[in-house]
GROMACS .gro file of N, CA, C and O in nm:
model
  436
    1SER      N    1  18.223  14.969  16.640
    1SER     CA    2  18.082  14.990  16.616
    1SER      C    3  18.035  15.126  16.688
    1SER      O    4  18.099  15.153  16.795
    2GLU      N    5  17.937  15.191  16.631
    2GLU     CA    6  17.890  15.302  16.693
    2GLU      C    7  17.815  15.283  16.826
    2GLU      O    8  17.734  15.177  16.823
    3MET      N    9  17.824  15.357  16.909
    3MET     CA   10  17.735  15.342  17.046
    3MET      C   11  17.586  15.410  17.015
    3MET      O   12  17.565  15.510  16.955
    4THR      N   13  17.492  15.326  17.064
    4THR     CA   14  17.370  15.387  17.050
    4THR      C   15  17.299  15.367  17.173
    4THR      O   16  17.330  15.297  17.269
    5SER      N   17  17.202  15.470  17.212
    5SER     CA   18  17.136  15.453  17.332
    5SER      C   19  17.041  15.344  17.348
    5SER      O   20  17.000  15.287  17.252
    6GLU      N   21  17.001  15.291  17.459
    6GLU     CA   22  16.927  15.180  17.461
    6GLU      C   23  16.785  15.186  17.387
    6GLU      O   24  16.727  15.104  17.347
    7ASN      N   25  16.746  15.314  17.395
    7ASN     CA   26  16.599  15.334  17.326
    7ASN      C   27  16.611  15.365  17.171
    7ASN      O   28  16.504  15.373  17.107
    8GLU      N   29  16.720  15.377  17.115
    8GLU     CA   30  16.752  15.407  16.992
    8GLU      C   31  16.752  15.271  16.900
    8GLU      O   32  16.838  15.192  16.928
    9ASP      N   33  16.667  15.272  16.795
    9ASP     CA   34  16.673  15.161  16.717
    9ASP      C   35  16.780  15.173  16.599
    9ASP      O   36  16.768  15.263  16.525
   10PRO      N   37  16.892  15.095  16.601
   10PRO     CA   38  16.989  15.108  16.493
   10PRO      C   39  16.926  15.094  16.371
   10PRO      O   40  16.982  15.145  16.248
   11ASP      N   41  16.811  15.024  16.341
   11ASP     CA   42  16.746  15.009  16.207
   11ASP      C   43  16.654  15.109  16.174
   11ASP      O   44  16.582  15.099  16.090
   12GLY      N   45  16.635  15.215  16.274
   12GLY     CA   46  16.538  15.316  16.244
   12GLY      C   47  16.531  15.376  16.112
   12GLY      O   48  16.431  15.374  16.045
   13PRO      N   49  16.639  15.441  16.074
   13PRO     CA   50  16.663  15.499  15.945
   13PRO      C   51  16.610  15.415  15.822
   13PRO      O   52  16.524  15.454  15.741
   14TYR      N   53  16.663  15.284  15.829
   14TYR     CA   54  16.626  15.177  15.735
   14TYR      C   55  16.468  15.158  15.718
   14TYR      O   56  16.398  15.157  15.626
   15LEU      N   57  16.411  15.148  15.838
   15LEU     CA   58  16.293  15.105  15.870
   15LEU      C   59  16.192  15.227  15.817
   15LEU      O   60  16.097  15.210  15.768
   16ASN      N   61  16.222  15.340  15.851
   16ASN     CA   62  16.159  15.470  15.818
   16ASN      C   63  16.162  15.469  15.658
   16ASN      O   64  16.061  15.505  15.597
   17TRP      N   65  16.270  15.443  15.602
   17TRP     CA   66  16.278  15.451  15.450
   17TRP      C   67  16.201  15.339  15.388
   17TRP      O   68  16.109  15.379  15.297
   18LEU      N   69  16.190  15.236  15.454
   18LEU     CA   70  16.107  15.115  15.400
   18LEU      C   71  15.956  15.155  15.409
   18LEU      O   72  15.871  15.117  15.311
   19ALA      N   73  15.921  15.212  15.518
   19ALA     CA   74  15.777  15.243  15.533
   19ALA      C   75  15.731  15.358  15.421
   19ALA      O   76  15.627  15.334  15.386
   20GLU      N   77  15.827  15.443  15.409
   20GLU     CA   78  15.789  15.536  15.296
   20GLU      C   79  15.792  15.474  15.172
   20GLU      O   80  15.695  15.502  15.091
   21TRP      N   81  15.869  15.390  15.122
   21TRP     CA   82  15.871  15.308  15.010
   21TRP      C   83  15.734  15.227  14.995
   21TRP      O   84  15.659  15.231  14.899
   22ALA      N   85  15.700  15.189  15.116
   22ALA     CA   86  15.580  15.078  15.114
   22ALA      C   87  15.438  15.162  15.097
   22ALA      O   88  15.351  15.110  15.049
   23LYS      N   89  15.430  15.295  15.142
   23LYS     CA   90  15.318  15.369  15.120
   23LYS      C   91  15.268  15.359  14.962
   23LYS      O   92  15.155  15.370  14.949
   24THR      N   93  15.362  15.361  14.872
   24THR     CA   94  15.310  15.366  14.746
   24THR      C   95  15.339  15.224  14.641
   24THR      O   96  15.311  15.227  14.544
   25HIS      N   97  15.417  15.126  14.734
   25HIS     CA   98  15.442  15.013  14.662
   25HIS      C   99  15.406  14.891  14.706
   25HIS      O  100  15.430  14.783  14.663
   26SER      N  101  15.343  14.890  14.823
   26SER     CA  102  15.317  14.778  14.906
   26SER      C  103  15.179  14.768  14.960
   26SER      O  104  15.127  14.879  15.001
   27ASP      N  105  15.119  14.660  14.963
   27ASP     CA  106  14.979  14.660  15.044
   27ASP      C  107  15.009  14.584  15.178
   27ASP      O  108  14.907  14.545  15.236
   28GLY      N  109  15.141  14.580  15.216
   28GLY     CA  110  15.173  14.513  15.350
   28GLY      C  111  15.159  14.361  15.326
   28GLY      O  112  15.220  14.317  15.242
   29CYS      N  113  15.107  14.300  15.437
   29CYS     CA  114  15.107  14.162  15.447
   29CYS      C  115  14.960  14.122  15.374
   29CYS      O  116  14.867  14.115  15.432
   30THR      N  117  14.976  14.066  15.246
   30THR     CA  118  14.860  14.049  15.154
   30THR      C  119  14.776  13.947  15.222
   30THR      O  120  14.827  13.830  15.237
   31HIS      N  121  14.644  13.972  15.229
   31HIS     CA  122  14.545  13.897  15.288
   31HIS      C  123  14.573  13.818  15.414
   31HIS      O  124  14.508  13.697  15.440
   32VAL      N  125  14.658  13.859  15.490
   32VAL     CA  126  14.687  13.818  15.642
   32VAL      C  127  14.699  13.929  15.732
   32VAL      O  128  14.702  14.028  15.689
   33SER      N  129  14.724  13.903  15.840
   33SER     CA  130  14.734  13.997  15.960
   33SER      C  131  14.846  14.081  15.924
   33SER      O  132  14.960  14.035  15.858
   34GLN      N  133  14.859  14.191  15.969
   34GLN     CA  134  14.963  14.299  15.950
   34GLN      C  135  15.080  14.288  16.041
   34GLN      O  136  15.165  14.369  16.059
   35ILE      N  137  15.086  14.174  16.114
   35ILE     CA  138  15.203  14.160  16.227
   35ILE      C  139  15.322  14.139  16.154
   35ILE      O  140  15.333  14.087  16.046
   36HIS      N  141  15.433  14.202  16.208
   36HIS     CA  142  15.552  14.188  16.134
   36HIS      C  143  15.559  14.267  16.004
   36HIS      O  144  15.625  14.218  15.918
   37GLN      N  145  15.487  14.363  15.987
   37GLN     CA  146  15.454  14.428  15.848
   37GLN      C  147  15.602  14.461  15.792
   37GLN      O  148  15.603  14.432  15.663
   38HIS      N  149  15.690  14.495  15.856
   38HIS     CA  150  15.825  14.528  15.785
   38HIS      C  151  15.889  14.416  15.720
   38HIS      O  152  15.940  14.434  15.611
   39CYS      N  153  15.847  14.308  15.757
   39CYS     CA  154  15.899  14.181  15.679
   39CYS      C  155  15.829  14.161  15.551
   39CYS      O  156  15.899  14.133  15.456
   40CYS      N  157  15.705  14.212  15.543
   40CYS     CA  158  15.647  14.200  15.432
   40CYS      C  159  15.676  14.302  15.327
   40CYS      O  160  15.692  14.285  15.225
   41TRP      N  161  15.706  14.412  15.386
   41TRP     CA  162  15.766  14.533  15.303
   41TRP      C  163  15.892  14.496  15.238
   41TRP      O  164  15.906  14.513  15.118
   42GLN      N  165  15.977  14.426  15.307
   42GLN     CA  166  16.091  14.384  15.261
   42GLN      C  167  16.085  14.284  15.144
   42GLN      O  168  16.140  14.281  15.038
   43HIS      N  169  15.991  14.191  15.174
   43HIS     CA  170  15.974  14.088  15.064
   43HIS      C  171  15.905  14.157  14.953
   43HIS      O  172  15.947  14.104  14.838
   44ASP      N  173  15.817  14.248  14.967
   44ASP     CA  174  15.752  14.324  14.846
   44ASP      C  175  15.861  14.384  14.770
   44ASP      O  176  15.854  14.375  14.639
   45PHE      N  177  15.959  14.448  14.834
   45PHE     CA  178  16.052  14.529  14.757
   45PHE      C  179  16.155  14.421  14.683
   45PHE      O  180  16.169  14.454  14.565
   46ALA      N  181  16.184  14.321  14.748
   46ALA     CA  182  16.257  14.218  14.666
   46ALA      C  183  16.190  14.156  14.550
   46ALA      O  184  16.248  14.139  14.448
   47TYR      N  185  16.057  14.137  14.567
   47TYR     CA  186  16.004  14.071  14.459
   47TYR      C  187  15.958  14.168  14.351
   47TYR      O  188  15.969  14.134  14.238
   48GLN      N  189  15.949  14.295  14.375
   48GLN     CA  190  15.933  14.392  14.279
   48GLN      C  191  16.055  14.437  14.219
   48GLN      O  192  16.047  14.478  14.081
   49THR      N  193  16.168  14.432  14.261
   49THR     CA  194  16.289  14.493  14.212
   49THR      C  195  16.403  14.385  14.185
   49THR      O  196  16.498  14.420  14.107
   50GLY      N  197  16.369  14.264  14.253
   50GLY     CA  198  16.492  14.159  14.225
   50GLY      C  199  16.609  14.196  14.300
   50GLY      O  200  16.718  14.140  14.271
   51ALA      N  201  16.587  14.291  14.407
   51ALA     CA  202  16.716  14.345  14.481
   51ALA      C  203  16.689  14.345  14.628
   51ALA      O  204  16.580  14.345  14.670
   52SER      N  205  16.810  14.339  14.708
   52SER     CA  206  16.801  14.331  14.847
   52SER      C  207  16.759  14.467  14.888
   52SER      O  208  16.826  14.573  14.860
   53PRO      N  209  16.662  14.490  14.961
   53PRO     CA  210  16.609  14.630  15.023
   53PRO      C  211  16.717  14.675  15.109
   53PRO      O  212  16.739  14.812  15.101
   54ARG      N  213  16.770  14.606  15.186
   54ARG     CA  214  16.883  14.661  15.289
   54ARG      C  215  17.007  14.723  15.210
   54ARG      O  216  17.060  14.824  15.234
   55ALA      N  217  17.043  14.643  15.118
   55ALA     CA  218  17.165  14.667  15.034
   55ALA      C  219  17.124  14.815  14.955
   55ALA      O  220  17.216  14.900  14.928
   56PHE      N  221  17.005  14.818  14.900
   56PHE     CA  222  16.959  14.930  14.825
   56PHE      C  223  16.959  15.061  14.924
   56PHE      O  224  16.996  15.148  14.872
   57PHE      N  225  16.905  15.040  15.032
   57PHE     CA  226  16.902  15.148  15.133
   57PHE      C  227  17.034  15.194  15.155
   57PHE      O  228  17.074  15.324  15.162
   58ASN      N  229  17.137  15.108  15.156
   58ASN     CA  230  17.269  15.140  15.185
   58ASN      C  231  17.352  15.188  15.054
   58ASN      O  232  17.468  15.214  15.066
   59GLY      N  233  17.286  15.218  14.951
   59GLY     CA  234  17.320  15.271  14.822
   59GLY      C  235  17.406  15.168  14.723
   59GLY      O  236  17.474  15.193  14.636
   60ASP      N  237  17.354  15.036  14.750
   60ASP     CA  238  17.415  14.923  14.673
   60ASP      C  239  17.311  14.847  14.609
   60ASP      O  240  17.210  14.843  14.666
   61TRP      N  241  17.342  14.768  14.475
   61TRP     CA  242  17.250  14.692  14.413
   61TRP      C  243  17.281  14.558  14.434
   61TRP      O  244  17.393  14.522  14.368
   62VAL      N  245  17.235  14.485  14.506
   62VAL     CA  246  17.252  14.339  14.536
   62VAL      C  247  17.136  14.260  14.482
   62VAL      O  248  17.029  14.264  14.541
   63PRO      N  249  17.160  14.187  14.388
   63PRO     CA  250  17.048  14.091  14.324
   63PRO      C  251  16.996  13.994  14.428
   63PRO      O  252  17.066  13.946  14.505
   64MET      N  253  16.876  13.990  14.442
   64MET     CA  254  16.803  13.889  14.542
   64MET      C  255  16.714  13.794  14.458
   64MET      O  256  16.615  13.863  14.406
   65SER      N  257  16.722  13.672  14.456
   65SER     CA  258  16.634  13.581  14.380
   65SER      C  259  16.505  13.563  14.457
   65SER      O  260  16.486  13.607  14.576
   66ARG      N  261  16.407  13.497  14.402
   66ARG     CA  262  16.277  13.481  14.471
   66ARG      C  263  16.304  13.389  14.599
   66ARG      O  264  16.264  13.404  14.700
   67LYS      N  265  16.393  13.271  14.564
   67LYS     CA  266  16.422  13.174  14.680
   67LYS      C  267  16.489  13.260  14.795
   67LYS      O  268  16.460  13.244  14.912
   68GLU      N  269  16.578  13.358  14.765
   68GLU     CA  270  16.650  13.430  14.858
   68GLU      C  271  16.563  13.513  14.929
   68GLU      O  272  16.574  13.541  15.053
   69ALA      N  273  16.470  13.588  14.858
   69ALA     CA  274  16.362  13.671  14.919
   69ALA      C  275  16.279  13.592  15.015
   69ALA      O  276  16.247  13.635  15.128
   70ASP      N  277  16.238  13.480  14.982
   70ASP     CA  278  16.157  13.415  15.057
   70ASP      C  279  16.226  13.352  15.180
   70ASP      O  280  16.159  13.375  15.291
   71ALA      N  281  16.346  13.318  15.171
   71ALA     CA  282  16.433  13.287  15.289
   71ALA      C  283  16.442  13.386  15.378
   71ALA      O  284  16.420  13.378  15.506
   72GLU      N  285  16.470  13.532  15.338
   72GLU     CA  286  16.486  13.635  15.416
   72GLU      C  287  16.347  13.669  15.486
   72GLU      O  288  16.343  13.707  15.592
   73PHE      N  289  16.249  13.646  15.414
   73PHE     CA  290  16.109  13.658  15.469
   73PHE      C  291  16.090  13.578  15.590
   73PHE      O  292  16.047  13.615  15.697
   74LEU      N  293  16.123  13.453  15.573
   74LEU     CA  294  16.104  13.341  15.693
   74LEU      C  295  16.201  13.406  15.815
   74LEU      O  296  16.153  13.397  15.909
   75HIS      N  297  16.309  13.421  15.787
   75HIS     CA  298  16.399  13.475  15.884
   75HIS      C  299  16.351  13.581  15.955
   75HIS      O  300  16.373  13.590  16.076
   76CYS      N  301  16.294  13.682  15.876
   76CYS     CA  302  16.241  13.815  15.941
   76CYS      C  303  16.129  13.773  16.033
   76CYS      O  304  16.137  13.835  16.157
   77ASN      N  305  16.039  13.697  15.980
   77ASN     CA  306  15.926  13.671  16.076
   77ASN      C  307  15.968  13.589  16.192
   77ASN      O  308  15.924  13.593  16.301
   78GLN      N  309  16.073  13.494  16.171
   78GLN     CA  310  16.108  13.421  16.288
   78GLN      C  311  16.190  13.505  16.402
   78GLN      O  312  16.181  13.479  16.528
   79ALA      N  313  16.258  13.599  16.347
   79ALA     CA  314  16.329  13.697  16.440
   79ALA      C  315  16.251  13.762  16.515
   79ALA      O  316  16.283  13.813  16.626
   80GLU      N  317  16.115  13.808  16.458
   80GLU     CA  318  16.034  13.904  16.538
   80GLU      C  319  15.933  13.824  16.636
   80GLU      O  320  15.867  13.867  16.702
   81ASP      N  321  15.937  13.682  16.613
   81ASP     CA  322  15.840  13.604  16.703
   81ASP      C  323  15.903  13.540  16.815
   81ASP      O  324  16.015  13.504  16.811
   82VAL      N  325  15.826  13.548  16.927
   82VAL     CA  326  15.884  13.505  17.052
   82VAL      C  327  15.918  13.356  17.042
   82VAL      O  328  16.007  13.304  17.096
   83LEU      N  329  15.864  13.279  16.939
   83LEU     CA  330  15.896  13.127  16.930
   83LEU      C  331  16.009  13.112  16.830
   83LEU      O  332  16.049  13.001  16.812
   84GLY      N  333  16.063  13.230  16.784
   84GLY     CA  334  16.184  13.221  16.692
   84GLY      C  335  16.163  13.131  16.572
   84GLY      O  336  16.066  13.117  16.506
   85ARG      N  337  16.274  13.038  16.555
   85ARG     CA  338  16.250  12.934  16.444
   85ARG      C  339  16.144  12.836  16.440
   85ARG      O  340  16.125  12.779  16.342
   86PHE      N  341  16.067  12.837  16.567
   86PHE     CA  342  15.956  12.738  16.575
   86PHE      C  343  15.831  12.815  16.553
   86PHE      O  344  15.721  12.739  16.578
   87SER      N  345  15.831  12.935  16.509
   87SER     CA  346  15.716  13.027  16.491
   87SER      C  347  15.616  12.954  16.395
   87SER      O  348  15.647  12.954  16.266
   88PRO      N  349  15.501  12.916  16.436
   88PRO     CA  350  15.387  12.864  16.317
   88PRO      C  351  15.355  12.975  16.229
   88PRO      O  352  15.347  12.955  16.103
   89LEU      N  353  15.349  13.092  16.286
   89LEU     CA  354  15.322  13.220  16.176
   89LEU      C  355  15.432  13.230  16.072
   89LEU      O  356  15.400  13.239  15.952
   90ALA      N  357  15.551  13.228  16.109
   90ALA     CA  358  15.659  13.234  16.012
   90ALA      C  359  15.660  13.130  15.928
   90ALA      O  360  15.685  13.149  15.801
   91TRP      N  361  15.649  12.999  15.956
   91TRP     CA  362  15.646  12.893  15.878
   91TRP      C  363  15.509  12.893  15.786
   91TRP      O  364  15.524  12.841  15.659
   92GLY      N  365  15.404  12.923  15.837
   92GLY     CA  366  15.292  12.942  15.762
   92GLY      C  367  15.293  13.031  15.655
   92GLY      O  368  15.268  13.005  15.521
   93ARG      N  369  15.350  13.154  15.678
   93ARG     CA  370  15.369  13.241  15.576
   93ARG      C  371  15.471  13.217  15.480
   93ARG      O  372  15.445  13.230  15.342
   94TRP      N  373  15.570  13.140  15.521
   94TRP     CA  374  15.667  13.098  15.417
   94TRP      C  375  15.613  12.987  15.334
   94TRP      O  376  15.643  12.996  15.197
   95ILE      N  377  15.528  12.903  15.384
   95ILE     CA  378  15.477  12.804  15.295
   95ILE      C  379  15.387  12.871  15.189
   95ILE      O  380  15.377  12.844  15.056
   96GLY      N  381  15.312  12.965  15.227
   96GLY     CA  382  15.221  13.042  15.149
   96GLY      C  383  15.291  13.107  15.037
   96GLY      O  384  15.256  13.100  14.921
   97ILE      N  385  15.399  13.177  15.057
   97ILE     CA  386  15.478  13.245  14.957
   97ILE      C  387  15.542  13.142  14.863
   97ILE      O  388  15.567  13.187  14.746
   98ARG      N  389  15.592  13.034  14.922
   98ARG     CA  390  15.658  12.946  14.837
   98ARG      C  391  15.565  12.872  14.738
   98ARG      O  392  15.594  12.860  14.622
   99ILE      N  393  15.435  12.866  14.760
   99ILE     CA  394  15.336  12.803  14.682
   99ILE      C  395  15.265  12.913  14.586
   99ILE      O  396  15.276  12.886  14.474
  100PHE      N  397  15.241  13.033  14.640
  100PHE     CA  398  15.179  13.136  14.564
  100PHE      C  399  15.271  13.255  14.495
  100PHE      O  400  15.228  13.319  14.415
  101GLY      N  401  15.391  13.262  14.547
  101GLY     CA  402  15.466  13.355  14.519
  101GLY      C  403  15.519  13.369  14.374
  101GLY      O  404  15.541  13.491  14.319
  102ARG      N  405  15.519  13.260  14.314
  102ARG     CA  406  15.568  13.269  14.170
  102ARG      C  407  15.483  13.351  14.086
  102ARG      O  408  15.513  13.395  13.971
  103PHE      N  409  15.353  13.381  14.123
  103PHE     CA  410  15.260  13.442  14.054
  103PHE      C  411  15.285  13.603  14.073
  103PHE      O  412  15.239  13.685  13.977
  104PHE      N  413  15.370  13.646  14.175
  104PHE     CA  414  15.384  13.783  14.199
  104PHE      C  415  15.538  13.820  14.195
  104PHE      O  416  15.559  13.950  14.186
  105TYR      N  417  15.626  13.736  14.167
  105TYR     CA  418  15.763  13.788  14.154
  105TYR      C  419  15.780  13.844  14.012
  105TYR      O  420  15.756  13.781  13.916
  106LYS      N  421  15.822  13.970  14.030
  106LYS     CA  422  15.830  14.062  13.904
  106LYS      C  423  15.966  14.066  13.836
  106LYS      O  424  15.982  14.074  13.717
  107ALA      N  425  16.059  14.027  13.914
  107ALA     CA  426  16.211  14.030  13.865
  107ALA      C  427  16.232  13.904  13.782
  107ALA      O  428  16.156  13.801  13.783
  108LYS      N  429  16.323  13.904  13.699
  108LYS     CA  430  16.373  13.787  13.625
  108LYS      C  431  16.416  13.679  13.720
  108LYS      O  432  16.498  13.707  13.800
  109PRO      N  433  16.370  13.555  13.680
  109PRO     CA  434  16.412  13.437  13.773
  109PRO      C  435  16.556  13.419  13.765
  109PRO      O  436  16.631  13.458  13.681
   0.00000   0.00000   0.00000
């Protein structure tokens, strides 16, 4: 693996690309706080394209179902939260998208 300095974010280029994409394709975290906004951007990308955003960034097209996108969204929010897998925020957002997400998923099921 490549060596990186302590201050360098190995996901920096990916997150910069995602932020640029989100400027014209995402409203961030819809109707909730913008905490962990990159998780919302990734979720929006998957919902709009039916593909994994990280794979797409790396030049590959990997299909991502609504269920997979929602699971990744949960894991992203958990990873960002100090409470990890016990995060009420992560679980609350996941429940919301499982209930209402079907109205917004644009890709073929």
